[in-house]
Amino acid sequence: MLPARLGMRLRNLGVIAVLAGLLVSAAACSEPPTEYKATVYIFGTLVDFTISGAREEDAREAVGAVEREFQRMHTDWHAWKPGELTRLNQAIHDGRAMRVSPFLLPLLVQARSLSAASDNLFNPAIGALIAAWGFHNDELPSGVLPDREEISRLAALHPTMADVEISGDMVSSRNRAVQFDFGAFAKGAALDRAMEILRAHGIENAIINAGGDLNTLGKAGRGSGGAAKADGRPWHIGIRAPAGRGVIAAVDLAENENLYTSGNYERYRESEGIRYSHIIDPRDGMPVRHIVSASVIDMNGAVADAAATALSVAGPRDWHRIALKMGIKFALLVDENGTVYLNPEMKARVEFAKGQPPAIVVSPPL
Ligand code: ADP
Ligand code: MG
């Protein structure tokens, strides 16, 4: 028997599943919502902004400023379309140092420390491997798989962020095999930057949702005619289930917490009935084999995004050690059988949709 309160909340979860939305503005209320909503495109994803408690013209101006920043990221953080990052990759390939703009430099610095913290399971220096698997393309790759020997050769060159030297704004690499691809955490870094811009425009309550990966600012708003005031509720969020199966659980995010999910079923190529994921294990250059999704909550979106990828690579056996090393406090993984792995602190915060998962494996605390 479910406790009454939980039973009631699980019925609410039915609503979440039906809406198939990943964000649900909580309790019903009689007042009309006065939220400002906008959608912006970046990195192949539609990003939904919901801003409450602000004047509409302020919200519109703030989102406009974010959009301009996103356009620049789309060019200068892109791993294979011409821009600053591809110029830097060319310089490293040629063995040259390059002066890097203040727009790109902080991303490199953050990538380097997150990579070290993840034991290089989050390794944004493996761009050549990701390209070799065909994922440097807007379309999903098909046809013959890359040559295994070539993949092993690229992995054996062992490019890591530890090879990268940053001196002032000059960047070089001791290892010419380093090729940056920030796809595993650029979305988080972009949403962090977007929140800074919203804050600078006086916005106090907002959620930015990029297909289930999201950042929150302040509290959930309800709206009450005119300039809406956030009413102090936490954000009630759905955690994406693997393979597009809606929502696996709901979690309340406190102020400024962010949630990122990474799954090796999202982008992949298929050959002879086998799926090859776009998440690559840097140790052997092969796509991650165990089917898994990893969700992480953190106050920093880039950290949550990088960690979700690292925990996907680590898989059910090794995720806890990597989460500890990365300073992650809340993580949840789902494997191909639907088994859920999570730490007790996360367990205390989630409510599973559609009853309990088939099995739950609770780790020691993080
Ligand atoms: P999603 O974009 O589905 O949320 P991720 O955040 O895990 O998934 O990002 C996956 C992308 O990260 C890949 O498309 C590739 O560009 C890059 N990538 C793949 N494997 C790794 C890895 N081990 N470390 C760093 N980046 C990776
Ligand atoms: Mg990621």
mmCIF file of C-alpha atoms and ligand atoms in Angstrom:
data_model
loop_
_atom_site.group_PDB
_atom_site.id
_atom_site.type_symbol
_atom_site.label_atom_id
_atom_site.label_comp_id
_atom_site.label_asym_id
_atom_site.label_seq_id
_atom_site.Cartn_x
_atom_site.Cartn_y
_atom_site.Cartn_z
ATOM 1 C CA MET A 1 0.000 0.000 0.000
ATOM 2 C CA LEU A 2 1.164 3.430 -0.833
ATOM 3 C CA PRO A 3 0.976 6.084 1.832
ATOM 4 C CA ALA A 4 -1.962 8.375 1.030
ATOM 5 C CA ARG A 5 0.168 11.421 0.271
ATOM 6 C CA LEU A 6 2.428 9.527 -2.065
ATOM 7 C CA GLY A 7 -0.566 7.883 -3.726
ATOM 8 C CA MET A 8 -2.059 11.300 -4.395
ATOM 9 C CA ARG A 9 1.190 12.648 -5.761
ATOM 10 C CA LEU A 10 1.565 9.637 -8.010
ATOM 11 C CA ARG A 11 -1.817 10.430 -9.506
ATOM 12 C CA ASN A 12 -0.428 13.851 -10.298
ATOM 13 C CA LEU A 13 2.425 12.085 -12.029
ATOM 14 C CA GLY A 14 -0.128 10.514 -14.346
ATOM 15 C CA VAL A 15 -0.848 14.047 -15.461
ATOM 16 C CA ILE A 16 2.829 14.561 -16.164
ATOM 17 C CA ALA A 17 2.976 11.456 -18.292
ATOM 18 C CA VAL A 18 -0.124 12.434 -20.233
ATOM 19 C CA LEU A 19 1.212 15.892 -20.927
ATOM 20 C CA ALA A 20 4.480 14.249 -21.912
ATOM 21 C CA GLY A 21 5.883 17.634 -21.038
ATOM 22 C CA LEU A 22 9.054 17.594 -19.043
ATOM 23 C CA LEU A 23 8.170 20.603 -17.010
ATOM 24 C CA VAL A 24 4.897 20.860 -15.208
ATOM 25 C CA SER A 25 3.811 24.077 -13.584
ATOM 26 C CA ALA A 26 2.549 22.602 -10.346
ATOM 27 C CA ALA A 27 -0.740 23.137 -8.548
ATOM 28 C CA ALA A 28 -3.787 24.215 -10.468
ATOM 29 C CA CYS A 29 -4.909 27.737 -9.721
ATOM 30 C CA SER A 30 -7.710 30.004 -10.755
ATOM 31 C CA GLU A 31 -5.538 32.943 -11.736
ATOM 32 C CA PRO A 32 -4.338 33.197 -15.311
ATOM 33 C CA PRO A 33 -0.625 32.586 -15.722
ATOM 34 C CA THR A 34 1.368 35.653 -16.660
ATOM 35 C CA GLU A 35 4.452 33.909 -17.756
ATOM 36 C CA TYR A 36 6.514 35.044 -20.692
ATOM 37 C CA LYS A 37 7.403 32.163 -23.009
ATOM 38 C CA ALA A 38 9.813 32.053 -25.922
ATOM 39 C CA THR A 39 11.639 29.401 -27.918
ATOM 40 C CA VAL A 40 15.180 29.753 -29.243
ATOM 41 C CA TYR A 41 17.234 27.286 -31.298
ATOM 42 C CA ILE A 42 20.797 26.223 -30.493
ATOM 43 C CA PHE A 43 22.984 23.134 -31.107
ATOM 44 C CA GLY A 44 20.180 21.306 -32.909
ATOM 45 C CA THR A 45 17.776 21.724 -29.998
ATOM 46 C CA LEU A 46 14.781 23.938 -29.351
ATOM 47 C CA VAL A 47 15.191 25.764 -26.061
ATOM 48 C CA ASP A 48 12.044 26.884 -24.236
ATOM 49 C CA PHE A 49 12.219 29.890 -21.942
ATOM 50 C CA THR A 50 9.582 30.483 -19.276
ATOM 51 C CA ILE A 51 10.037 33.675 -17.298
ATOM 52 C CA SER A 52 7.771 34.756 -14.472
ATOM 53 C CA GLY A 53 7.569 37.804 -12.293
ATOM 54 C CA ALA A 54 8.993 40.131 -14.929
ATOM 55 C CA ARG A 55 7.580 42.795 -17.236
ATOM 56 C CA GLU A 56 6.998 41.395 -20.687
ATOM 57 C CA GLU A 57 9.293 43.894 -22.426
ATOM 58 C CA ASP A 58 12.118 43.127 -19.991
ATOM 59 C CA ALA A 59 11.676 39.407 -20.540
ATOM 60 C CA ARG A 60 11.614 39.854 -24.326
ATOM 61 C CA GLU A 61 14.751 41.979 -24.281
ATOM 62 C CA ALA A 62 16.561 39.490 -22.040
ATOM 63 C CA VAL A 63 15.707 36.547 -24.293
ATOM 64 C CA GLY A 64 16.832 38.598 -27.304
ATOM 65 C CA ALA A 65 20.224 39.110 -25.645
ATOM 66 C CA VAL A 66 20.475 35.381 -24.934
ATOM 67 C CA GLU A 67 19.592 34.605 -28.540
ATOM 68 C CA ARG A 68 22.473 36.756 -29.817
ATOM 69 C CA GLU A 69 24.845 34.958 -27.441
ATOM 70 C CA PHE A 70 23.509 31.565 -28.573
ATOM 71 C CA GLN A 71 24.189 32.488 -32.207
ATOM 72 C CA ARG A 72 27.798 33.193 -31.382
ATOM 73 C CA MET A 73 28.139 29.925 -29.429
ATOM 74 C CA HIS A 74 26.610 28.075 -32.335
ATOM 75 C CA THR A 75 29.443 29.352 -34.518
ATOM 76 C CA ASP A 76 32.415 29.588 -32.181
ATOM 77 C CA TRP A 77 31.799 26.524 -30.007
ATOM 78 C CA HIS A 78 30.869 24.253 -32.904
ATOM 79 C CA ALA A 79 33.023 21.134 -33.292
ATOM 80 C CA TRP A 80 32.823 20.831 -37.063
ATOM 81 C CA LYS A 81 31.317 23.969 -38.635
ATOM 82 C CA PRO A 82 33.800 26.781 -39.359
ATOM 83 C CA GLY A 83 34.299 29.026 -36.344
ATOM 84 C CA GLU A 84 36.782 29.704 -33.576
ATOM 85 C CA LEU A 85 36.808 26.125 -32.244
ATOM 86 C CA THR A 86 37.488 24.561 -35.641
ATOM 87 C CA ARG A 87 40.315 27.102 -36.158
ATOM 88 C CA LEU A 88 41.769 26.070 -32.799
ATOM 89 C CA ASN A 89 41.472 22.387 -33.724
ATOM 90 C CA GLN A 90 43.314 23.095 -36.972
ATOM 91 C CA ALA A 91 46.065 24.973 -35.091
ATOM 92 C CA ILE A 92 46.518 22.033 -32.688
ATOM 93 C CA HIS A 93 46.595 19.589 -35.575
ATOM 94 C CA ASP A 94 49.318 21.743 -37.174
ATOM 95 C CA GLY A 95 51.262 21.977 -33.892
ATOM 96 C CA ARG A 96 50.696 25.728 -33.541
ATOM 97 C CA ALA A 97 49.605 27.798 -30.521
ATOM 98 C CA MET A 98 46.588 30.056 -31.031
ATOM 99 C CA ARG A 99 45.281 33.131 -29.236
ATOM 100 C CA VAL A 100 41.775 32.317 -27.998
ATOM 101 C CA SER A 101 38.955 34.795 -27.380
ATOM 102 C CA PRO A 102 37.452 35.442 -23.934
ATOM 103 C CA PHE A 103 34.307 33.861 -25.390
ATOM 104 C CA LEU A 104 35.920 30.434 -25.839
ATOM 105 C CA LEU A 105 38.673 30.426 -23.219
ATOM 106 C CA PRO A 106 36.490 29.865 -20.094
ATOM 107 C CA LEU A 107 34.922 26.853 -21.802
ATOM 108 C CA LEU A 108 38.358 25.286 -22.308
ATOM 109 C CA VAL A 109 39.340 25.946 -18.709
ATOM 110 C CA GLN A 110 36.108 24.469 -17.364
ATOM 111 C CA ALA A 111 36.371 21.473 -19.724
ATOM 112 C CA ARG A 112 39.877 20.776 -18.495
ATOM 113 C CA SER A 113 38.940 20.655 -14.819
ATOM 114 C CA LEU A 114 35.747 18.634 -15.384
ATOM 115 C CA SER A 115 37.632 16.164 -17.526
ATOM 116 C CA ALA A 116 40.274 15.641 -14.847
ATOM 117 C CA ALA A 117 37.572 15.211 -12.179
ATOM 118 C CA SER A 118 35.833 12.543 -14.278
ATOM 119 C CA ASP A 119 39.013 10.454 -14.738
ATOM 120 C CA ASN A 120 38.755 11.529 -18.400
ATOM 121 C CA LEU A 121 35.485 9.645 -18.950
ATOM 122 C CA PHE A 122 34.167 13.071 -19.914
ATOM 123 C CA ASN A 123 36.895 13.753 -22.438
ATOM 124 C CA PRO A 124 36.166 16.608 -24.844
ATOM 125 C CA ALA A 125 39.577 16.126 -26.500
ATOM 126 C CA ILE A 126 38.353 13.062 -28.451
ATOM 127 C CA GLY A 127 36.849 15.028 -31.346
ATOM 128 C CA ALA A 128 38.759 12.913 -33.880
ATOM 129 C CA LEU A 129 37.112 9.742 -32.565
ATOM 130 C CA ILE A 130 33.672 11.313 -32.614
ATOM 131 C CA ALA A 131 34.291 12.420 -36.201
ATOM 132 C CA ALA A 132 35.567 8.950 -37.140
ATOM 133 C CA TRP A 133 32.292 7.445 -35.902
ATOM 134 C CA GLY A 134 30.467 9.864 -38.210
ATOM 135 C CA PHE A 135 28.839 12.048 -35.577
ATOM 136 C CA HIS A 136 30.263 15.313 -36.857
ATOM 137 C CA ASN A 137 27.206 15.669 -38.994
ATOM 138 C CA ASP A 138 23.712 17.089 -38.580
ATOM 139 C CA GLU A 139 22.330 13.870 -40.063
ATOM 140 C CA LEU A 140 22.819 10.569 -38.279
ATOM 141 C CA PRO A 141 25.522 8.491 -39.974
ATOM 142 C CA SER A 142 24.736 5.299 -41.847
ATOM 143 C CA GLY A 143 26.578 2.825 -44.070
ATOM 144 C CA VAL A 144 29.802 1.029 -43.312
ATOM 145 C CA LEU A 145 31.233 1.342 -39.852
ATOM 146 C CA PRO A 146 34.639 2.935 -39.373
ATOM 147 C CA ASP A 147 37.626 0.642 -39.513
ATOM 148 C CA ARG A 148 38.283 -0.858 -36.055
ATOM 149 C CA GLU A 149 42.037 -0.515 -36.453
ATOM 150 C CA GLU A 150 41.682 3.171 -37.213
ATOM 151 C CA ILE A 151 39.492 3.593 -34.097
ATOM 152 C CA SER A 152 42.053 1.752 -31.940
ATOM 153 C CA ARG A 153 44.839 3.854 -33.425
ATOM 154 C CA LEU A 154 43.006 7.119 -32.614
ATOM 155 C CA ALA A 155 42.225 5.947 -29.058
ATOM 156 C CA ALA A 156 45.862 4.914 -28.542
ATOM 157 C CA LEU A 157 46.997 8.466 -29.336
ATOM 158 C CA HIS A 158 45.326 9.168 -25.985
ATOM 159 C CA PRO A 159 44.265 12.792 -26.429
ATOM 160 C CA THR A 160 43.218 14.358 -23.124
ATOM 161 C CA MET A 161 42.602 17.824 -21.737
ATOM 162 C CA ALA A 162 45.763 17.342 -19.629
ATOM 163 C CA ASP A 163 47.730 17.752 -22.889
ATOM 164 C CA VAL A 164 46.347 21.257 -23.295
ATOM 165 C CA GLU A 165 48.482 24.194 -22.250
ATOM 166 C CA ILE A 166 46.822 27.505 -21.514
ATOM 167 C CA SER A 167 49.095 30.446 -20.968
ATOM 168 C CA GLY A 168 47.189 33.696 -20.700
ATOM 169 C CA ASP A 169 45.013 33.570 -23.804
ATOM 170 C CA MET A 170 47.408 31.361 -25.787
ATOM 171 C CA VAL A 171 46.339 27.759 -26.186
ATOM 172 C CA SER A 172 48.430 24.861 -27.454
ATOM 173 C CA SER A 173 48.622 21.117 -26.982
ATOM 174 C CA ARG A 174 51.511 18.805 -26.256
ATOM 175 C CA ASN A 175 49.549 16.145 -28.133
ATOM 176 C CA ARG A 176 48.577 16.943 -31.703
ATOM 177 C CA ALA A 177 45.833 14.296 -31.582
ATOM 178 C CA VAL A 178 43.770 16.578 -29.302
ATOM 179 C CA GLN A 179 40.657 17.788 -31.113
ATOM 180 C CA PHE A 180 38.029 19.591 -29.067
ATOM 181 C CA ASP A 181 34.376 18.581 -29.182
ATOM 182 C CA PHE A 182 32.330 20.211 -26.440
ATOM 183 C CA GLY A 183 29.081 18.471 -27.427
ATOM 184 C CA ALA A 184 28.854 16.710 -24.070
ATOM 185 C CA PHE A 185 28.640 19.886 -22.003
ATOM 186 C CA ALA A 186 28.107 22.859 -24.322
ATOM 187 C CA LYS A 187 24.366 22.813 -23.717
ATOM 188 C CA GLY A 188 24.908 23.099 -19.969
ATOM 189 C CA ALA A 189 27.487 25.845 -20.418
ATOM 190 C CA ALA A 190 25.130 27.679 -22.797
ATOM 191 C CA LEU A 191 22.210 27.535 -20.366
ATOM 192 C CA ASP A 192 24.449 28.701 -17.497
ATOM 193 C CA ARG A 193 25.436 31.704 -19.607
ATOM 194 C CA ALA A 194 21.811 32.300 -20.563
ATOM 195 C CA MET A 195 20.841 32.427 -16.883
ATOM 196 C CA GLU A 196 23.612 34.963 -16.196
ATOM 197 C CA ILE A 197 22.202 37.150 -18.961
ATOM 198 C CA LEU A 198 18.646 36.844 -17.646
ATOM 199 C CA ARG A 199 19.889 37.786 -14.162
ATOM 200 C CA ALA A 200 21.749 40.788 -15.548
ATOM 201 C CA HIS A 201 18.420 41.900 -17.058
ATOM 202 C CA GLY A 202 16.768 41.762 -13.640
ATOM 203 C CA ILE A 203 14.946 38.461 -14.202
ATOM 204 C CA GLU A 204 14.537 36.575 -10.942
ATOM 205 C CA ASN A 205 12.465 33.530 -11.837
ATOM 206 C CA ALA A 206 12.908 31.479 -14.970
ATOM 207 C CA ILE A 207 13.326 28.023 -16.361
ATOM 208 C CA ILE A 208 15.202 27.227 -19.548
ATOM 209 C CA ASN A 209 14.369 23.795 -20.923
ATOM 210 C CA ALA A 210 16.384 22.286 -23.763
ATOM 211 C CA GLY A 211 14.492 19.061 -24.437
ATOM 212 C CA GLY A 212 14.529 17.913 -20.821
ATOM 213 C CA ASP A 213 17.956 19.288 -19.960
ATOM 214 C CA LEU A 214 17.209 22.402 -17.969
ATOM 215 C CA ASN A 215 18.368 25.218 -15.753
ATOM 216 C CA THR A 216 16.190 26.958 -13.198
ATOM 217 C CA LEU A 217 16.475 30.400 -11.690
ATOM 218 C CA GLY A 218 14.604 31.371 -8.532
ATOM 219 C CA LYS A 219 11.233 29.791 -7.930
ATOM 220 C CA ALA A 220 8.333 28.482 -9.961
ATOM 221 C CA GLY A 221 5.826 31.189 -10.782
ATOM 222 C CA ARG A 222 2.065 31.038 -10.792
ATOM 223 C CA GLY A 223 1.170 34.451 -12.045
ATOM 224 C CA SER A 224 -1.498 36.736 -10.694
ATOM 225 C CA GLY A 225 -2.430 39.326 -13.256
ATOM 226 C CA GLY A 226 -0.040 42.088 -14.240
ATOM 227 C CA ALA A 227 3.507 41.450 -13.172
ATOM 228 C CA ALA A 228 3.472 37.923 -11.837
ATOM 229 C CA LYS A 229 5.249 37.084 -8.627
ATOM 230 C CA ALA A 230 6.799 33.680 -8.170
ATOM 231 C CA ASP A 231 4.976 31.987 -5.336
ATOM 232 C CA GLY A 232 7.865 30.168 -3.721
ATOM 233 C CA ARG A 233 7.128 26.655 -4.945
ATOM 234 C CA PRO A 234 9.967 24.416 -6.055
ATOM 235 C CA TRP A 235 10.141 23.433 -9.706
ATOM 236 C CA HIS A 236 8.320 20.163 -10.316
ATOM 237 C CA ILE A 237 10.255 18.433 -13.071
ATOM 238 C CA GLY A 238 10.025 15.179 -14.966
ATOM 239 C CA ILE A 239 13.206 13.124 -15.414
ATOM 240 C CA ARG A 240 13.428 11.881 -18.983
ATOM 241 C CA ALA A 241 13.074 8.107 -19.364
ATOM 242 C CA PRO A 242 15.360 6.218 -21.747
ATOM 243 C CA ALA A 243 14.447 5.778 -25.395
ATOM 244 C CA GLY A 244 11.843 8.523 -25.546
ATOM 245 C CA ARG A 245 9.547 6.687 -23.123
ATOM 246 C CA GLY A 246 8.299 9.899 -21.502
ATOM 247 C CA VAL A 247 9.093 10.518 -17.896
ATOM 248 C CA ILE A 248 10.520 7.982 -15.457
ATOM 249 C CA ALA A 249 10.186 10.014 -12.291
ATOM 250 C CA ALA A 250 9.459 13.473 -10.991
ATOM 251 C CA VAL A 251 11.723 15.504 -8.803
ATOM 252 C CA ASP A 252 11.394 18.867 -7.095
ATOM 253 C CA LEU A 253 14.285 21.159 -7.934
ATOM 254 C CA ALA A 254 15.219 23.774 -5.371
ATOM 255 C CA GLU A 255 16.158 27.317 -6.398
ATOM 256 C CA ASN A 256 18.814 27.435 -9.118
ATOM 257 C CA GLU A 257 19.204 23.664 -9.398
ATOM 258 C CA ASN A 258 19.640 22.204 -12.856
ATOM 259 C CA LEU A 259 18.871 18.755 -14.266
ATOM 260 C CA TYR A 260 20.675 17.053 -17.163
ATOM 261 C CA THR A 261 20.122 13.632 -18.677
ATOM 262 C CA SER A 262 22.447 11.889 -21.062
ATOM 263 C CA GLY A 263 21.536 8.695 -22.832
ATOM 264 C CA ASN A 264 23.395 6.446 -25.206
ATOM 265 C CA TYR A 265 20.163 5.721 -27.112
ATOM 266 C CA GLU A 266 19.678 9.355 -28.188
ATOM 267 C CA ARG A 267 21.882 9.697 -31.240
ATOM 268 C CA TYR A 268 23.313 6.530 -32.681
ATOM 269 C CA ARG A 269 24.065 4.686 -35.867
ATOM 270 C CA GLU A 270 22.927 1.194 -36.658
ATOM 271 C CA SER A 271 24.656 -1.640 -38.437
ATOM 272 C CA GLU A 272 23.501 -5.255 -38.653
ATOM 273 C CA GLY A 273 20.982 -4.674 -35.893
ATOM 274 C CA ILE A 274 23.534 -3.242 -33.477
ATOM 275 C CA ARG A 275 23.277 0.328 -32.243
ATOM 276 C CA TYR A 276 26.424 2.385 -31.920
ATOM 277 C CA SER A 277 25.867 5.323 -29.599
ATOM 278 C CA HIS A 278 27.247 8.841 -29.964
ATOM 279 C CA ILE A 279 28.684 8.556 -26.461
ATOM 280 C CA ILE A 280 32.180 7.199 -26.855
ATOM 281 C CA ASP A 281 34.275 5.475 -24.211
ATOM 282 C CA PRO A 282 37.574 7.368 -24.517
ATOM 283 C CA ARG A 283 39.502 4.351 -23.188
ATOM 284 C CA ASP A 284 38.941 2.198 -26.261
ATOM 285 C CA GLY A 285 37.288 4.621 -28.679
ATOM 286 C CA MET A 286 34.180 2.445 -28.865
ATOM 287 C CA PRO A 287 30.600 3.636 -28.391
ATOM 288 C CA VAL A 288 29.266 2.919 -24.927
ATOM 289 C CA ARG A 289 27.706 -0.545 -25.058
ATOM 290 C CA HIS A 290 25.604 -0.904 -21.913
ATOM 291 C CA ILE A 291 22.351 0.895 -22.631
ATOM 292 C CA VAL A 292 21.910 3.456 -19.970
ATOM 293 C CA SER A 293 20.696 6.927 -19.216
ATOM 294 C CA ALA A 294 22.193 9.082 -16.513
ATOM 295 C CA SER A 295 20.554 12.090 -14.877
ATOM 296 C CA VAL A 296 22.369 14.544 -12.647
ATOM 297 C CA ILE A 297 21.218 17.513 -10.563
ATOM 298 C CA ASP A 298 23.724 20.262 -9.890
ATOM 299 C CA MET A 299 23.753 24.017 -9.295
ATOM 300 C CA ASN A 300 25.981 24.378 -12.356
ATOM 301 C CA GLY A 301 24.474 23.254 -15.669
ATOM 302 C CA ALA A 302 27.831 22.582 -17.353
ATOM 303 C CA VAL A 303 28.886 20.369 -14.442
ATOM 304 C CA ALA A 304 25.585 18.453 -14.535
ATOM 305 C CA ASP A 305 25.843 18.000 -18.320
ATOM 306 C CA ALA A 306 29.469 16.823 -18.252
ATOM 307 C CA ALA A 307 28.735 14.514 -15.320
ATOM 308 C CA ALA A 308 25.682 12.987 -17.029
ATOM 309 C CA THR A 309 27.921 12.042 -19.964
ATOM 310 C CA ALA A 310 30.725 10.769 -17.698
ATOM 311 C CA LEU A 311 28.275 8.633 -15.680
ATOM 312 C CA SER A 312 26.842 7.207 -18.922
ATOM 313 C CA VAL A 313 30.346 6.072 -19.857
ATOM 314 C CA ALA A 314 31.029 4.798 -16.329
ATOM 315 C CA GLY A 315 27.796 2.785 -16.378
ATOM 316 C CA PRO A 316 26.090 0.875 -13.564
ATOM 317 C CA ARG A 317 29.383 -0.520 -12.219
ATOM 318 C CA ASP A 318 31.475 2.590 -11.927
ATOM 319 C CA TRP A 319 29.132 5.576 -11.781
ATOM 320 C CA HIS A 320 29.276 6.072 -8.019
ATOM 321 C CA ARG A 321 33.060 6.449 -7.904
ATOM 322 C CA ILE A 322 32.996 9.008 -10.726
ATOM 323 C CA ALA A 323 30.086 10.940 -9.178
ATOM 324 C CA LEU A 324 32.030 11.151 -5.891
ATOM 325 C CA LYS A 325 35.138 12.386 -7.702
ATOM 326 C CA MET A 326 33.130 15.019 -9.570
ATOM 327 C CA GLY A 327 31.429 16.257 -6.402
ATOM 328 C CA ILE A 328 27.970 15.276 -7.693
ATOM 329 C CA LYS A 329 25.296 15.081 -4.986
ATOM 330 C CA PHE A 330 22.302 13.705 -6.923
ATOM 331 C CA ALA A 331 22.458 11.094 -9.680
ATOM 332 C CA LEU A 332 20.131 8.500 -11.168
ATOM 333 C CA LEU A 333 20.919 5.927 -13.861
ATOM 334 C CA VAL A 334 18.586 3.596 -15.741
ATOM 335 C CA ASP A 335 19.860 0.490 -17.517
ATOM 336 C CA GLU A 336 18.407 -1.463 -20.425
ATOM 337 C CA ASN A 337 16.216 -3.569 -18.109
ATOM 338 C CA GLY A 338 14.745 -0.485 -16.476
ATOM 339 C CA THR A 339 16.756 -1.032 -13.288
ATOM 340 C CA VAL A 340 17.369 2.265 -11.531
ATOM 341 C CA TYR A 341 20.648 3.047 -9.774
ATOM 342 C CA LEU A 342 20.721 6.075 -7.524
ATOM 343 C CA ASN A 343 22.180 7.519 -4.346
ATOM 344 C CA PRO A 344 20.007 7.735 -1.204
ATOM 345 C CA GLU A 345 19.870 11.541 -1.364
ATOM 346 C CA MET A 346 18.418 11.308 -4.875
ATOM 347 C CA LYS A 347 16.051 8.533 -3.819
ATOM 348 C CA ALA A 348 14.616 10.801 -1.140
ATOM 349 C CA ARG A 349 13.756 13.381 -3.806
ATOM 350 C CA VAL A 350 12.226 11.372 -6.627
ATOM 351 C CA GLU A 351 8.809 9.899 -7.156
ATOM 352 C CA PHE A 352 8.593 7.264 -9.831
ATOM 353 C CA ALA A 353 5.932 7.482 -12.469
ATOM 354 C CA LYS A 354 3.775 4.419 -13.204
ATOM 355 C CA GLY A 355 4.687 2.609 -9.993
ATOM 356 C CA GLN A 356 8.145 1.508 -9.010
ATOM 357 C CA PRO A 357 10.804 0.509 -11.521
ATOM 358 C CA PRO A 358 11.450 -3.252 -11.753
ATOM 359 C CA ALA A 359 14.507 -2.919 -9.519
ATOM 360 C CA ILE A 360 16.198 -0.146 -7.589
ATOM 361 C CA VAL A 361 19.830 -0.309 -6.544
ATOM 362 C CA VAL A 362 20.660 2.291 -3.916
ATOM 363 C CA SER A 363 24.336 3.204 -3.651
ATOM 364 C CA PRO A 364 26.175 4.458 -0.559
ATOM 365 C CA PRO A 365 25.658 8.208 -0.013
ATOM 366 C CA LEU A 366 27.409 10.714 -2.249
HETATM 367 P P1 ADP B 1 23.096 14.499 -25.312
HETATM 368 O O1 ADP B 1 23.577 15.520 -26.275
HETATM 369 O O2 ADP B 1 22.305 13.393 -25.906
HETATM 370 O O3 ADP B 1 22.510 15.066 -24.051
HETATM 371 P P2 ADP B 1 25.677 14.190 -24.139
HETATM 372 O O4 ADP B 1 25.516 15.373 -23.292
HETATM 373 O O5 ADP B 1 26.191 12.951 -23.460
HETATM 374 O O6 ADP B 1 24.374 13.715 -24.845
HETATM 375 O O7 ADP B 1 26.667 14.580 -25.335
HETATM 376 C C1 ADP B 1 27.036 13.665 -26.323
HETATM 377 C C2 ADP B 1 28.044 14.309 -27.260
HETATM 378 O O8 ADP B 1 29.266 14.523 -26.550
HETATM 379 C C3 ADP B 1 28.427 13.452 -28.457
HETATM 380 O O9 ADP B 1 27.619 13.731 -29.563
HETATM 381 C C4 ADP B 1 29.867 13.851 -28.706
HETATM 382 O O10 ADP B 1 29.907 15.057 -29.454
HETATM 383 C C5 ADP B 1 30.388 14.148 -27.325
HETATM 384 N N1 ADP B 1 30.988 12.987 -26.642
HETATM 385 C C6 ADP B 1 30.782 11.661 -26.844
HETATM 386 N N2 ADP B 1 31.433 10.904 -25.952
HETATM 387 C C7 ADP B 1 32.108 11.769 -25.151
HETATM 388 C C8 ADP B 1 32.971 11.605 -24.020
HETATM 389 N N3 ADP B 1 33.262 10.415 -23.514
HETATM 390 N N4 ADP B 1 33.475 12.731 -23.455
HETATM 391 C C9 ADP B 1 33.193 13.959 -23.950
HETATM 392 N N5 ADP B 1 32.398 14.163 -25.004
HETATM 393 C C10 ADP B 1 31.844 13.097 -25.601
HETATM 394 MG MG MG B 2 26.228 15.704 -21.314
#
